Amino acid sequence: IQFAGAVGVANCLGAPQLPVFIATQPAPDKTVPEPFDTVDSILARFADAGNFTTQEVVWLLASHSIAAQDHVDPTIPGTPFDSTPEVFDTQFFVETQLRGTLFPGTGGNQGEVESPLLGEFRLQSDSESRLQTLFTAAFRKMTILGSSEADLIECSEVIGTPPSGDIPPAHLPAGLTMNDIEQACATTPFPSLSADPGPATSVAPV
C-alpha cells in the first residue's frame, strides 16, 4: 500500500519524491484509526504505535490534499477532500477552516460533517517547500514503523519524479471570502487570503 501510495503521489504537481521501503509486516486489524475516531484517540494511537508527535500527525494529514473518500459515503465515491485534488498543496488546510454549509452526498454518515463546497467531502476531525519536507519526513517514519530499516528493502529509486510547475499560493475558492473562515486557534493570526475569480467553486469527483 505504501509503495502504491508513493507512486500515486509522484504523479501530482507539487508533491515530494517519497522514500519507500518494502517487506514491512501488515498492521493487525483494528489498529489503524478510523475517520470517525476522536482527535484524542487518533493522536494517542499514533503516539503508541510509533511515538508520532501531534505535529507529525498534522504533517501526515497533508496526504488529504490529493485524496478522496470512497466508503464513508458510498453513494459518492471519489469525492475529494479539497478543491485541488490533482495538486499536492496547502488547500486542504485552508479549506478545513471554511464554514461547512452542505453535504455533497446523502449526509449524516458516521465520520462526516458539512463541507464548504459543492462536490467536496469533509471528514470530522503556507509554505509549499516546508509542506513537502515535513510530509516526506513523517511518511518515511511511518514507512519503516515496526521494522528495522536494516531488514527492509529500499525501493525509493523506482519512484518517479513528480511533475514540476508553478503552484498557486494558498487561496480561498471562488465564491467565498475571509468571512467564511472558522478560525480554530484564536491566538494565532489567520493569513489574509484572496479568492479565486469566477463563479462559486464546485469540485468534480476523481
Coordinates of C-alpha atoms in Angstrom, one line a residue:
I1 CA 0.0 0.0 0.0
Q2 CA 2.8 2.4 0.9
F3 CA 4.6 1.7 -2.5
A4 CA 1.4 2.3 -4.4
G5 CA 0.7 5.5 -2.5
A6 CA 4.2 6.8 -3.2
V7 CA 3.8 6.0 -6.9
G8 CA 0.5 7.8 -6.9
V9 CA 1.9 10.9 -5.1
A10 CA 4.6 11.1 -7.7
N11 CA 2.0 11.9 -10.4
C12 CA 0.9 15.1 -8.6
L13 CA 2.2 18.6 -9.2
G14 CA 3.9 19.9 -6.1
A15 CA 4.5 16.5 -4.5
P16 CA 7.7 15.4 -2.9
Q17 CA 9.6 12.3 -4.1
L18 CA 8.9 9.9 -1.3
P19 CA 11.2 7.2 0.2
V20 CA 9.8 3.7 0.1
F21 CA 10.9 0.5 2.0
I22 CA 9.2 -2.8 1.4
A23 CA 9.0 -6.0 3.5
T24 CA 7.2 -4.4 6.5
Q25 CA 4.5 -6.5 8.2
P26 CA 0.8 -5.6 7.7
A27 CA -0.8 -3.8 10.6
P28 CA -3.2 -6.1 12.6
D29 CA -6.9 -5.5 12.2
K30 CA -8.5 -2.7 14.3
T31 CA -5.1 -0.9 14.8
V32 CA -5.5 1.8 12.1
P33 CA -7.6 4.8 13.3
E34 CA -11.0 5.2 11.7
P35 CA -12.0 8.6 10.2
F36 CA -14.7 9.0 12.8
D37 CA -12.4 8.4 15.8
T38 CA -11.9 11.3 18.2
V39 CA -8.8 13.5 17.7
D40 CA -7.5 12.5 21.1
S41 CA -7.8 8.7 20.3
I42 CA -6.1 9.2 16.9
L43 CA -3.2 11.1 18.4
A44 CA -2.9 8.6 21.2
R45 CA -2.8 5.7 18.7
F46 CA -0.1 7.4 16.6
A47 CA 1.9 8.1 19.7
D48 CA 1.5 4.5 20.9
A49 CA 2.3 2.9 17.5
G50 CA 5.4 4.9 16.6
N51 CA 6.0 7.7 19.0
F52 CA 4.5 10.2 16.5
T53 CA 4.1 13.7 17.8
T54 CA 1.0 15.8 17.2
Q55 CA 2.9 17.8 14.7
E56 CA 3.9 14.7 12.7
V57 CA 0.3 13.6 12.5
V58 CA -0.6 17.0 11.1
W59 CA 2.2 16.7 8.6
L60 CA 0.8 13.3 7.5
L61 CA -2.6 14.9 7.0
A62 CA -1.1 16.7 4.0
S63 CA -1.8 13.5 2.1
H64 CA -5.5 14.5 2.2
S65 CA -4.6 17.2 -0.3
I66 CA -4.6 14.6 -3.1
A67 CA -7.0 12.1 -1.6
A68 CA -10.7 11.3 -1.9
Q69 CA -13.3 9.2 0.0
D70 CA -15.0 6.1 -1.3
H71 CA -16.6 4.4 1.7
V72 CA -17.7 6.9 4.3
D73 CA -20.5 7.9 1.9
P74 CA -20.5 5.1 -0.7
T75 CA -23.1 7.0 -2.8
I76 CA -20.4 9.4 -4.0
P77 CA -17.2 7.5 -4.4
G78 CA -14.1 9.5 -5.4
T79 CA -15.2 12.7 -3.7
P80 CA -12.0 14.8 -3.0
F81 CA -11.1 16.5 0.3
D82 CA -10.2 19.8 -1.2
S83 CA -10.7 21.8 -4.4
T84 CA -7.3 21.0 -6.0
P85 CA -7.1 17.1 -5.7
E86 CA -4.6 16.9 -8.5
V87 CA -2.1 19.2 -6.8
F88 CA -0.1 18.5 -3.6
D89 CA -0.6 21.8 -1.9
T90 CA -1.9 23.5 1.3
Q91 CA -5.5 23.9 0.1
F92 CA -6.7 21.1 2.3
F93 CA -5.6 23.0 5.4
V94 CA -7.2 26.3 4.2
E95 CA -10.5 24.6 3.3
T96 CA -10.6 22.7 6.6
Q97 CA -11.1 26.2 8.2
L98 CA -14.0 27.2 5.9
R99 CA -17.5 27.1 7.4
G100 CA -19.4 23.9 6.4
T101 CA -22.7 24.6 4.7
L102 CA -23.7 21.4 2.8
F103 CA -23.3 17.7 2.3
P104 CA -22.1 16.5 -1.1
G105 CA -24.0 13.2 -1.0
T106 CA -26.5 11.7 1.4
G107 CA -25.1 13.4 4.5
G108 CA -25.3 12.3 8.1
N109 CA -22.8 9.5 7.6
Q110 CA -20.6 8.4 10.5
G111 CA -17.3 10.5 10.4
E112 CA -18.7 13.1 8.0
V113 CA -19.5 16.8 8.7
E114 CA -20.8 19.6 6.4
S115 CA -18.5 20.7 3.6
P116 CA -17.9 24.3 2.4
L117 CA -18.0 23.4 -1.4
L118 CA -20.3 21.5 -3.7
G119 CA -18.5 18.2 -4.5
E120 CA -16.0 18.4 -1.7
F121 CA -16.1 15.9 1.2
R122 CA -15.2 16.8 4.8
L123 CA -14.1 14.3 7.4
Q124 CA -14.8 15.1 11.1
S125 CA -11.7 15.8 12.5
D126 CA 1.5 28.1 3.9
S127 CA 4.8 27.1 2.7
E128 CA 4.9 24.6 -0.2
S129 CA 8.5 23.6 0.3
R130 CA 8.0 23.2 4.0
L131 CA 4.9 21.1 3.4
Q132 CA 6.9 18.8 1.1
T133 CA 9.8 18.4 3.5
L134 CA 7.7 17.8 6.6
F135 CA 5.4 15.3 4.9
T136 CA 8.3 13.4 3.5
A137 CA 9.9 13.0 6.9
A138 CA 6.7 11.8 8.5
F139 CA 6.0 9.5 5.6
R140 CA 9.5 7.9 5.9
K141 CA 9.0 7.4 9.7
M142 CA 5.6 5.7 9.0
T143 CA 7.1 3.6 6.2
I144 CA 9.5 1.8 8.5
L145 CA 7.2 1.7 11.5
G146 CA 7.5 -1.6 13.4
S147 CA 10.6 -2.7 11.4
S148 CA 14.3 -2.3 11.5
E149 CA 15.4 -0.3 8.4
A150 CA 18.3 -2.7 8.0
D151 CA 15.8 -5.5 7.4
L152 CA 13.9 -3.7 4.7
I153 CA 14.5 -3.2 1.0
E154 CA 14.6 0.4 -0.1
C155 CA 12.8 1.0 -3.4
S156 CA 12.9 4.8 -3.5
E157 CA 14.8 4.8 -6.8
V158 CA 11.9 3.4 -8.7
I159 CA 9.5 6.2 -7.6
G160 CA 9.1 8.7 -10.4
T161 CA 10.0 12.4 -10.1
P162 CA 6.8 14.4 -9.5
P163 CA 6.0 16.9 -12.3
S164 CA 7.3 20.4 -11.8
G165 CA 5.4 23.7 -12.4
D166 CA 4.1 26.7 -10.6
I167 CA 1.8 26.1 -7.7
P168 CA -0.7 28.8 -6.9
P169 CA -0.4 30.2 -3.3
A170 CA -2.9 29.2 -0.7
H171 CA -6.2 30.9 -1.6
L172 CA -10.0 30.8 -1.0
P173 CA -12.1 29.0 -3.5
A174 CA -14.2 31.3 -5.8
G175 CA -17.4 32.5 -4.2
L176 CA -16.0 32.6 -0.7
T177 CA -14.5 35.3 1.5
M178 CA -12.5 35.6 4.7
N179 CA -15.9 35.9 6.5
D180 CA -16.3 32.1 5.7
I181 CA -13.3 31.2 7.8
E182 CA -14.0 29.4 11.1
Q183 CA -10.6 30.0 12.7
A184 CA -9.6 27.2 15.0
C185 CA -6.9 29.0 17.0
A186 CA -8.0 32.4 18.2
T187 CA -4.5 33.2 19.5
T188 CA -2.8 32.6 16.1
P189 CA -3.5 35.1 13.3
F190 CA -5.0 33.6 10.2
P191 CA -3.4 34.7 7.0
S192 CA -5.3 37.0 4.8
L193 CA -6.1 35.1 1.6
S194 CA -7.6 36.3 -1.7
A195 CA -10.3 34.3 -3.5
D196 CA -10.2 32.8 -7.0
P197 CA -12.2 34.8 -9.5
G198 CA -15.2 33.4 -11.2
P199 CA -18.4 31.6 -10.2
A200 CA -18.6 29.6 -7.0
T201 CA -16.3 26.6 -6.9
S202 CA -17.6 23.1 -7.3
V203 CA -15.3 20.1 -7.2
A204 CA -15.6 17.1 -9.6
P205 CA -15.0 13.6 -8.4
V206 CA -11.6 12.0 -9.1

